[in-house]
Short mmCIF file of C-alpha atoms and ligand atoms in Angstrom, two decimals:
data_model
loop_
_atom_site.label_atom_id
_atom_site.label_comp_id
_atom_site.label_asym_id
_atom_site.label_seq_id
_atom_site.Cartn_x
_atom_site.Cartn_y
_atom_site.Cartn_z
CA MET A 247 -10.55 11.61 -1.68
CA ASN A 248 -7.63 9.24 -2.17
CA VAL A 249 -6.05 9.86 -5.58
CA LEU A 250 -3.50 7.42 -7.07
CA VAL A 251 -1.12 9.49 -9.19
CA LEU A 252 0.62 7.47 -11.97
CA ASN A 253 3.53 8.47 -14.06
CA CYS A 254 4.21 5.74 -16.50
CA GLY A 255 7.55 6.08 -18.39
CA SER A 256 8.85 3.74 -21.11
CA SER A 257 10.47 1.52 -18.54
CA SER A 258 9.40 2.84 -15.19
CA VAL A 259 6.31 3.70 -13.16
CA LYS A 260 6.32 6.36 -10.44
CA PHE A 261 3.31 6.80 -8.17
CA GLN A 262 1.95 8.66 -5.16
CA VAL A 263 -1.24 8.27 -3.23
CA ILE A 264 -2.51 11.72 -2.25
CA ASP A 265 -5.45 12.49 -0.04
CA THR A 266 -7.00 15.65 -1.31
CA ASP A 267 -10.35 17.36 -1.93
CA PRO A 268 -11.53 20.96 -2.57
CA GLU A 269 -11.39 21.85 1.08
CA ARG A 270 -7.88 20.48 1.45
CA ILE A 271 -6.81 22.30 -1.73
CA ALA A 272 -8.16 25.59 -0.44
CA ALA A 273 -6.33 25.03 2.91
CA ASP A 274 -3.15 23.69 1.08
CA GLU A 275 -3.48 20.62 3.31
CA ASP A 276 -3.24 17.85 0.72
CA ARG A 277 -1.49 14.86 2.16
CA CYS A 278 0.83 12.46 0.48
CA LEU A 279 0.07 8.94 2.01
CA ALA A 280 2.48 6.82 0.02
CA SER A 281 4.83 6.91 -2.94
CA GLY A 282 7.11 4.55 -4.95
CA LEU A 283 9.11 3.90 -7.95
CA LEU A 284 9.25 0.73 -10.12
CA GLU A 285 12.21 0.62 -12.56
CA ARG A 286 13.29 -1.81 -15.32
CA VAL A 287 9.64 -2.50 -16.30
CA GLY A 288 9.84 -5.05 -19.18
CA SER A 289 12.42 -7.22 -17.34
CA HIS A 290 13.29 -7.87 -13.79
CA GLY A 291 12.02 -4.91 -11.83
CA LEU A 292 13.43 -2.89 -9.01
CA ILE A 293 10.64 -1.84 -6.61
CA ARG A 294 10.58 0.86 -3.95
CA PHE A 295 7.50 1.51 -1.94
CA GLN A 296 7.19 3.94 0.98
CA ALA A 297 4.15 4.77 3.14
CA GLU A 298 4.04 8.05 5.00
CA GLY A 299 6.15 7.96 8.06
CA GLN A 300 7.60 4.55 7.46
CA GLU A 301 10.82 3.07 6.20
CA PRO A 302 10.99 2.41 2.48
CA LEU A 303 10.41 -1.20 1.27
CA ILE A 304 13.00 -2.19 -1.35
CA SER A 305 12.51 -5.45 -3.41
CA ASP A 306 12.78 -6.90 -6.78
CA ALA A 307 10.52 -9.04 -8.97
CA PRO A 308 9.77 -9.91 -12.58
CA LEU A 309 7.82 -6.97 -14.12
CA PRO A 310 7.08 -8.08 -17.61
CA ASP A 311 4.94 -5.03 -18.48
CA HIS A 312 3.21 -1.92 -17.10
CA ARG A 313 0.20 -3.99 -16.16
CA ALA A 314 2.35 -6.12 -13.85
CA ALA A 315 3.95 -3.06 -12.39
CA ILE A 316 0.60 -1.42 -11.66
CA ASP A 317 -0.79 -4.61 -10.30
CA SER A 318 2.04 -4.79 -7.79
CA ILE A 319 1.42 -1.18 -6.78
CA ILE A 320 -2.25 -1.74 -6.19
CA ARG A 321 -1.68 -5.00 -4.28
CA TRP A 322 0.87 -3.22 -2.01
CA ILE A 323 -1.42 -0.14 -1.47
CA VAL A 324 -4.35 -2.29 -0.22
CA SER A 325 -2.22 -4.83 1.61
CA GLY A 326 -2.06 -4.81 5.36
CA ASP A 327 1.71 -4.42 5.08
CA ALA A 328 1.52 -0.79 3.69
CA ARG A 329 -0.58 0.48 6.61
CA ILE A 330 -1.67 3.50 4.58
CA PRO A 331 -4.14 5.45 6.67
CA GLY A 332 -7.68 5.19 5.32
CA ILE A 333 -6.88 2.57 2.71
CA ARG A 334 -7.93 -0.98 3.31
CA SER A 335 -9.50 -2.09 0.03
CA LEU A 336 -9.65 -1.28 -3.64
CA SER A 337 -12.79 0.84 -3.04
CA ASP A 338 -10.61 3.26 -0.99
CA ILE A 339 -8.87 4.34 -4.22
CA HIS A 340 -11.36 7.06 -5.47
CA VAL A 341 -9.69 8.35 -8.66
CA VAL A 342 -6.53 7.83 -10.66
CA GLY A 343 -4.63 10.75 -12.21
CA HIS A 344 -2.17 10.01 -14.99
CA ARG A 345 0.67 12.10 -16.21
CA VAL A 346 0.27 12.02 -19.98
CA VAL A 347 3.16 13.44 -22.00
CA HIS A 348 1.53 14.70 -25.14
CA GLY A 349 -1.92 16.11 -25.70
CA GLY A 350 -1.20 17.59 -29.03
CA GLU A 351 -3.39 20.56 -30.03
CA ARG A 352 -6.54 18.84 -28.85
CA PHE A 353 -6.11 18.73 -24.99
CA ARG A 354 -5.79 22.19 -23.60
CA GLY A 355 -6.25 21.09 -20.02
CA SER A 356 -6.69 18.08 -17.81
CA THR A 357 -9.65 15.88 -18.61
CA LEU A 358 -11.64 12.84 -17.46
CA ILE A 359 -10.71 9.85 -19.56
CA ASP A 360 -13.41 8.17 -21.60
CA THR A 361 -13.31 6.36 -24.97
CA GLU A 362 -13.05 9.50 -27.01
CA VAL A 363 -10.21 10.83 -24.83
CA LEU A 364 -8.33 7.52 -25.09
CA ARG A 365 -8.58 7.80 -28.91
CA GLY A 366 -7.29 11.35 -28.67
CA ILE A 367 -4.28 10.20 -26.69
CA GLU A 368 -3.64 7.46 -29.22
CA ALA A 369 -3.80 10.01 -31.99
CA CYS A 370 -0.91 11.75 -30.32
CA VAL A 371 1.36 8.65 -30.38
CA ASP A 372 3.11 9.92 -33.51
CA LEU A 373 4.02 13.02 -31.63
CA ALA A 374 5.46 11.09 -28.58
CA PRO A 375 6.15 7.62 -29.75
CA LEU A 376 8.07 6.61 -26.56
CA HIS A 377 5.90 8.21 -24.03
CA ASN A 378 2.23 8.18 -24.93
CA PRO A 379 2.06 4.35 -25.44
CA ALA A 380 3.37 3.88 -21.94
CA ASN A 381 0.76 6.33 -20.64
CA LEU A 382 -1.92 4.47 -22.51
CA ARG A 383 -0.80 1.16 -21.07
CA GLY A 384 -1.11 2.66 -17.59
CA ILE A 385 -4.65 3.83 -18.24
CA ARG A 386 -5.74 0.45 -19.70
CA ALA A 387 -4.10 -1.44 -16.82
CA ILE A 388 -6.07 0.63 -14.25
CA ARG A 389 -9.33 0.08 -16.26
CA ASP A 390 -8.64 -3.74 -16.10
CA LEU A 391 -7.53 -3.83 -12.42
CA LEU A 392 -9.97 -1.31 -10.79
CA GLY A 393 -12.78 -1.45 -13.28
CA GLU A 394 -14.58 1.23 -15.31
CA GLY A 395 -16.29 2.62 -12.19
CA VAL A 396 -13.04 4.26 -11.05
CA PRO A 397 -12.70 7.64 -12.81
CA GLN A 398 -9.39 8.32 -14.48
CA VAL A 399 -8.01 11.69 -15.39
CA ALA A 400 -5.30 12.71 -17.80
CA VAL A 401 -3.00 15.59 -17.07
CA PHE A 402 -0.91 16.63 -20.06
CA ASP A 403 2.65 17.88 -20.05
CA THR A 404 1.78 19.94 -23.01
CA ALA A 405 -1.56 21.46 -21.95
CA PHE A 406 -0.21 24.53 -20.04
CA HIS A 407 1.46 25.75 -23.10
CA ALA A 408 -1.77 25.60 -25.25
CA THR A 409 -2.14 29.36 -24.67
CA MET A 410 1.06 30.18 -26.51
CA PRO A 411 0.35 32.58 -29.43
CA GLU A 412 1.08 31.45 -33.05
CA THR A 413 4.29 33.46 -33.23
CA ALA A 414 5.62 31.50 -30.23
CA TYR A 415 4.61 28.11 -31.39
CA LEU A 416 5.12 28.11 -35.15
CA TYR A 417 8.42 27.29 -36.74
CA ALA A 418 9.41 29.28 -39.75
CA LEU A 419 8.99 26.11 -41.98
CA PRO A 420 6.66 25.80 -44.99
CA TYR A 421 3.20 26.36 -43.38
CA SER A 422 1.94 23.34 -45.20
CA LEU A 423 3.91 21.10 -42.83
CA TYR A 424 2.13 22.64 -39.89
CA ARG A 425 -1.13 21.86 -41.56
CA ARG A 426 -0.16 18.34 -42.64
CA TYR A 427 1.55 17.12 -39.49
CA LYS A 428 0.78 19.75 -36.84
CA LEU A 429 4.58 20.25 -36.77
CA ARG A 430 4.96 23.08 -34.23
CA ARG A 431 6.32 23.84 -30.74
CA TYR A 432 4.19 22.16 -28.04
CA GLY A 433 6.44 22.56 -25.05
CA PHE A 434 6.67 20.08 -22.07
CA HIS A 435 7.11 20.35 -18.26
CA GLY A 436 3.76 22.14 -18.36
CA THR A 437 2.61 20.78 -15.05
CA SER A 438 5.82 21.85 -13.38
CA HIS A 439 5.70 25.41 -14.75
CA ARG A 440 2.05 25.60 -13.78
CA TYR A 441 2.92 24.56 -10.22
CA VAL A 442 5.63 27.10 -10.01
CA GLY A 443 3.14 29.81 -11.08
CA TYR A 444 0.75 28.60 -8.49
CA LYS A 445 3.38 28.47 -5.69
CA TYR A 446 4.72 31.90 -6.51
CA ARG A 447 1.23 33.44 -6.43
CA LYS A 448 0.45 31.78 -3.14
CA LEU A 449 3.81 32.91 -1.67
CA ILE A 450 3.33 36.53 -2.41
CA GLY A 451 -0.51 36.56 -2.18
CA ILE A 452 -1.60 37.56 -5.71
CA GLU A 453 -4.24 36.39 -8.13
CA ARG A 454 -3.51 34.16 -11.15
CA GLU A 455 -3.84 36.99 -13.65
CA GLN A 456 -1.11 38.88 -11.84
CA VAL A 457 1.47 36.19 -12.43
CA ASN A 458 4.21 37.61 -14.69
CA ILE A 459 7.22 35.43 -14.24
CA ILE A 460 9.83 33.32 -15.97
CA SER A 461 9.83 29.77 -14.64
CA VAL A 462 13.07 27.86 -15.16
CA HIS A 463 12.83 24.16 -14.68
CA LEU A 464 16.35 22.72 -14.40
CA GLY A 465 16.57 18.94 -13.85
CA ASN A 466 17.75 16.08 -16.04
CA GLY A 467 15.40 17.75 -18.56
CA CYS A 468 15.43 21.54 -18.69
CA SER A 469 13.05 24.13 -19.94
CA ALA A 470 12.15 27.84 -19.40
CA CYS A 471 8.67 29.22 -19.55
CA ALA A 472 7.42 32.80 -19.88
CA ILE A 473 4.12 33.07 -17.83
CA LYS A 474 2.21 36.31 -18.49
CA GLY A 475 -1.08 37.03 -16.93
CA GLY A 476 -1.00 33.49 -15.53
CA HIS A 477 -0.65 31.93 -18.99
CA SER A 478 2.34 30.33 -20.79
CA ILE A 479 3.16 32.62 -23.66
CA ALA A 480 6.49 30.93 -24.62
CA THR A 481 8.52 27.99 -23.68
CA SER A 482 11.92 26.49 -24.73
CA MET A 483 11.15 22.90 -25.43
CA GLY A 484 9.73 22.46 -28.93
CA PHE A 485 8.22 19.79 -31.13
CA THR A 486 10.00 17.35 -28.88
CA PRO A 487 11.73 17.94 -25.43
CA LEU A 488 15.10 18.20 -27.32
CA GLU A 489 14.97 21.90 -28.02
CA GLY A 490 16.05 24.89 -25.91
CA LEU A 491 18.24 24.63 -22.83
CA VAL A 492 21.33 22.47 -22.41
CA MET A 493 20.21 19.40 -20.46
CA GLY A 494 21.76 16.29 -18.81
CA THR A 495 22.21 14.40 -22.00
CA ARG A 496 20.22 16.51 -24.53
CA SER A 497 21.97 19.16 -26.58
CA GLY A 498 19.16 21.71 -26.56
CA ASP A 499 19.34 24.26 -29.43
CA VAL A 500 21.75 23.33 -32.26
CA ASP A 501 21.93 24.38 -35.84
CA PRO A 502 19.74 21.60 -37.62
CA SER A 503 22.36 21.43 -40.45
CA ILE A 504 24.65 19.64 -37.98
CA ILE A 505 22.58 16.61 -38.45
CA GLU A 506 23.25 16.29 -42.18
CA PHE A 507 26.88 17.15 -41.59
CA LEU A 508 27.16 14.18 -39.13
CA VAL A 509 25.26 11.90 -41.53
CA LEU A 510 27.87 12.78 -44.26
CA LYS A 511 30.99 12.88 -42.25
CA GLU A 512 30.43 10.07 -39.68
CA GLY A 513 28.20 7.90 -41.82
CA MET A 514 25.52 8.11 -39.09
CA SER A 515 21.95 7.15 -39.74
CA PRO A 516 19.32 9.81 -38.83
CA ALA A 517 18.32 7.68 -35.89
CA ALA A 518 22.00 7.62 -34.65
CA ALA A 519 22.22 11.37 -35.04
CA ASP A 520 19.02 11.76 -33.04
CA ASN A 521 20.39 9.52 -30.35
CA LEU A 522 23.59 11.58 -30.22
CA LEU A 523 21.58 14.76 -29.66
CA ASN A 524 19.21 13.19 -27.10
CA LYS A 525 21.41 10.70 -25.14
CA GLN A 526 25.04 11.66 -25.57
CA SER A 527 25.08 15.52 -25.59
CA GLY A 528 24.32 18.22 -23.05
CA LEU A 529 26.25 18.16 -19.76
CA LEU A 530 27.44 14.62 -20.46
CA GLY A 531 28.67 15.36 -24.02
CA VAL A 532 30.58 18.57 -23.13
CA SER A 533 32.10 17.33 -19.96
CA GLY A 534 32.81 13.79 -21.07
CA LEU A 535 32.20 12.69 -17.51
CA THR A 536 28.57 12.67 -16.46
CA HIS A 537 25.06 14.08 -17.01
CA ASP A 538 24.66 14.75 -13.35
CA MET A 539 25.05 18.41 -12.28
CA ARG A 540 25.89 17.60 -8.65
CA GLU A 541 28.76 15.33 -9.73
CA LEU A 542 30.04 18.00 -12.16
CA LEU A 543 30.08 20.61 -9.35
CA GLU A 544 31.94 18.20 -7.21
CA GLU A 545 34.45 17.61 -9.96
CA VAL A 546 35.02 21.32 -10.40
CA GLN A 547 35.37 21.76 -6.72
CA GLU A 548 37.76 18.87 -6.04
CA ASN A 549 39.77 18.52 -9.39
CA GLN A 550 39.12 21.92 -11.10
CA ASP A 551 38.17 19.84 -14.16
CA ARG A 552 38.10 22.21 -17.11
CA ARG A 553 35.52 20.37 -19.15
CA ALA A 554 33.22 20.06 -16.12
CA ARG A 555 33.55 23.76 -15.71
CA LEU A 556 32.84 24.38 -19.39
CA ALA A 557 29.67 22.22 -19.34
CA ILE A 558 28.27 24.05 -16.40
CA ASP A 559 29.20 27.46 -18.02
CA LEU A 560 27.50 26.47 -21.19
CA PHE A 561 24.42 25.29 -19.34
CA CYS A 562 24.21 28.65 -17.44
CA TYR A 563 24.96 30.80 -20.51
CA ARG A 564 22.03 29.22 -22.35
CA VAL A 565 19.58 29.72 -19.50
CA ARG A 566 20.62 33.38 -19.19
CA SER A 567 20.04 33.80 -22.95
CA TYR A 568 16.47 32.52 -22.57
CA ILE A 569 15.77 34.65 -19.52
CA GLY A 570 16.87 37.63 -21.65
CA ALA A 571 14.72 36.62 -24.54
CA TYR A 572 11.61 36.12 -22.41
CA LEU A 573 12.14 39.39 -20.65
CA ALA A 574 12.01 40.99 -24.01
CA GLN A 575 8.87 39.13 -25.11
CA MET A 576 7.09 39.85 -21.85
CA ASN A 577 7.93 43.51 -21.55
CA GLY A 578 9.73 42.59 -18.33
CA ALA A 579 8.85 40.01 -15.69
CA ASP A 580 8.20 40.41 -11.92
CA ALA A 581 10.23 37.32 -10.95
CA VAL A 582 12.42 34.51 -12.17
CA CYS A 583 11.64 31.23 -10.39
CA PHE A 584 14.02 28.22 -10.45
CA THR A 585 12.81 24.69 -9.94
CA GLY A 586 13.79 21.05 -10.79
CA GLY A 587 16.54 19.17 -9.07
CA ILE A 588 19.20 21.68 -10.09
CA GLY A 589 17.11 24.80 -9.94
CA ALA A 590 15.65 24.12 -6.56
CA ASN A 591 18.89 22.86 -4.95
CA SER A 592 22.08 24.31 -6.56
CA TRP A 593 23.00 27.72 -5.17
CA GLU A 594 26.07 27.63 -7.50
CA VAL A 595 24.11 27.27 -10.63
CA ARG A 596 21.42 29.84 -9.71
CA ALA A 597 24.22 32.34 -8.80
CA SER A 598 26.01 31.76 -11.99
CA ILE A 599 22.87 32.15 -14.10
CA CYS A 600 21.89 35.37 -12.38
CA GLU A 601 25.37 36.88 -12.59
CA GLY A 602 25.36 40.05 -14.65
CA LEU A 603 21.60 40.45 -14.67
CA ASP A 604 21.74 43.36 -12.19
CA TRP A 605 21.19 45.77 -15.12
CA ILE A 606 17.53 44.54 -15.21
CA GLY A 607 17.21 44.80 -11.47
CA LEU A 608 17.73 41.12 -10.71
CA GLU A 609 19.99 40.62 -7.80
CA VAL A 610 20.54 37.46 -5.84
CA ASP A 611 21.15 37.69 -2.10
CA ASP A 612 24.17 35.54 -1.67
CA ALA A 613 23.35 34.38 1.88
CA LEU A 614 19.74 33.54 1.13
CA ASN A 615 20.70 31.74 -2.03
CA ARG A 616 23.25 29.57 -0.33
CA GLN A 617 20.78 28.60 2.31
CA MET A 618 18.18 27.55 -0.18
CA VAL A 619 19.48 24.07 -0.90
CA ARG A 620 16.45 21.96 0.00
CA GLY A 621 13.14 22.27 1.84
CA ALA A 622 10.11 24.30 1.01
CA GLY A 623 11.90 26.99 -1.13
CA GLY A 624 11.42 30.63 -1.11
CA GLU A 625 12.82 34.02 -2.17
CA ILE A 626 16.57 34.31 -2.88
CA GLY A 627 16.67 37.85 -4.32
CA LYS A 628 18.01 40.93 -2.55
CA ALA A 629 15.42 43.02 -0.73
CA GLY A 630 14.19 45.62 -3.17
CA SER A 631 15.37 43.68 -6.21
CA ARG A 632 13.16 44.87 -9.08
CA VAL A 633 12.96 41.45 -10.60
CA ARG A 634 12.56 39.07 -7.65
CA VAL A 635 14.20 35.62 -7.58
CA PHE A 636 12.89 32.36 -6.12
CA ALA A 637 13.93 28.79 -5.70
CA LEU A 638 10.75 26.60 -5.51
CA PRO A 639 10.78 22.82 -5.46
CA THR A 640 8.21 21.61 -7.95
CA ASP A 641 5.44 19.12 -7.13
CA GLU A 642 3.80 17.86 -10.36
CA GLU A 643 2.18 14.97 -8.50
CA LEU A 644 0.23 17.31 -6.34
CA LEU A 645 -1.14 19.28 -9.25
CA ILE A 646 -2.14 15.95 -10.97
CA ALA A 647 -3.97 14.88 -7.82
CA ARG A 648 -5.67 18.14 -7.59
CA ASP A 649 -6.68 18.17 -11.19
CA ALA A 650 -7.99 14.67 -10.83
CA VAL A 651 -10.27 15.79 -8.05
CA ARG A 652 -11.30 18.96 -9.80
CA CYS A 653 -12.18 16.98 -12.96
CA VAL A 654 -14.30 14.50 -11.02
CA ARG A 655 -16.07 17.29 -9.27
CA GLY A 656 -16.47 19.49 -12.42
CA LEU A 657 -14.51 22.34 -10.89
CA PRO A 658 -12.29 24.85 -12.83
CA LEU A 659 -8.56 24.12 -13.23
CA PRO A 660 -6.64 27.20 -12.13
CA ILE A 661 -2.84 27.58 -11.85
P1 AMP B 264 15.53 16.10 -11.51
O1 AMP B 264 15.54 15.56 -12.94
O2 AMP B 264 14.60 17.31 -11.34
O3 AMP B 264 15.40 15.06 -10.49
O4 AMP B 264 17.05 16.66 -11.41
C1 AMP B 264 18.19 15.93 -11.43
C2 AMP B 264 19.35 16.82 -11.49
O5 AMP B 264 19.39 17.70 -10.31
C3 AMP B 264 20.66 16.04 -11.60
O6 AMP B 264 21.58 16.72 -12.41
C4 AMP B 264 21.18 16.24 -10.13
O7 AMP B 264 22.59 16.23 -10.03
C5 AMP B 264 20.77 17.71 -9.81
N1 AMP B 264 20.79 17.95 -8.34
C6 AMP B 264 19.95 17.55 -7.44
N2 AMP B 264 20.37 17.97 -6.21
C7 AMP B 264 21.36 18.80 -6.44
C8 AMP B 264 22.25 19.68 -5.64
N3 AMP B 264 22.04 19.77 -4.30
N4 AMP B 264 23.11 20.44 -6.24
C9 AMP B 264 23.31 20.36 -7.58
N5 AMP B 264 22.62 19.62 -8.42
C10 AMP B 264 21.64 18.83 -7.83
#
């Protein structure tokens, strides 16, 4: 089946076309036929399309809204120019899988989209006011462009964390606020953590119930997830993606009283304080240079920049603290798995995080770690390390495509 996977952000649309079905899933032979990214949706767009085995096509065009962006994707996919194997007309797109950021408490797994589900996603707009409306625009655009006959599936960033116990998801605020607003930890990056759990169990040949790992997603956004018995039992992002680890521009954990302090001292509005924590903090805020880890590492290497070093150290310190906390909550884990642009690629960051964790039996093999800078990923721990260590590139699009097929066929949704 050809699945169009769509990830609609507030001003961008990412997509892949993936050929998969239950047989391909079982054989791990899903095939990505094409991919692309459309940026600056809402104004003059930048467009990048690439079909398997071909050079990327880069162009620009007015993209007034998500519908226009998706229209241009579909036109390209079915155009002769794209030369995507097996796709000649609209009827060759069999199902569309959407990344949907927030599923609230209602959506505990991926689901076929119908009017009820659309209403449910709308009801979560308050919880993700930037993201869910963009996801909804994508779903409606597909309905208009491909018709009601093409099934659509929603895959939620929050769903994997639906198994967290109350103690992990409740904040110690008045319980009435949880009742009134569902104010609680939801967690995000669920599809990525779920993929890491899947990849790990495939690599070492175990069943889902035997997956006891800490998955650490380090990209522009960062989160850690404790996976016990194949289920998420704790994660570091919270009510919003702001909480937890230090990120590219997000602060992660801070004392909430800092907001009132800033409002008083700097005359900031609550919105400006929120912007400061989300957009001007993290690696960017501490270094004063950039949110980009690769650039910070270069800055340290070439210029021994003190603040770049400090930002990286703070970043690693926070990850280590969460690993420690989750090891305690899980009664120990079998492995720590790094993913995301930083986690899958940066041997320096992985080494720094794992330094001093030998007391729990987690030891990185320096040579293996340095080699693991791109590609399929794999184990980077020392042979015999009690807690194994892996670097595994994530693939959220693949899981979205697989879930889309499983939902259409009425199959279970394993990790
Ligand atoms: P993502 O959001 O998953 O695409 O990750 C983006 C982050 O990964 C940025 O901070 C990049 O600088 C970082 N990154 C990507 N490749 C590397 C690398 N080889 N070494 C260090 N950081 C990297």
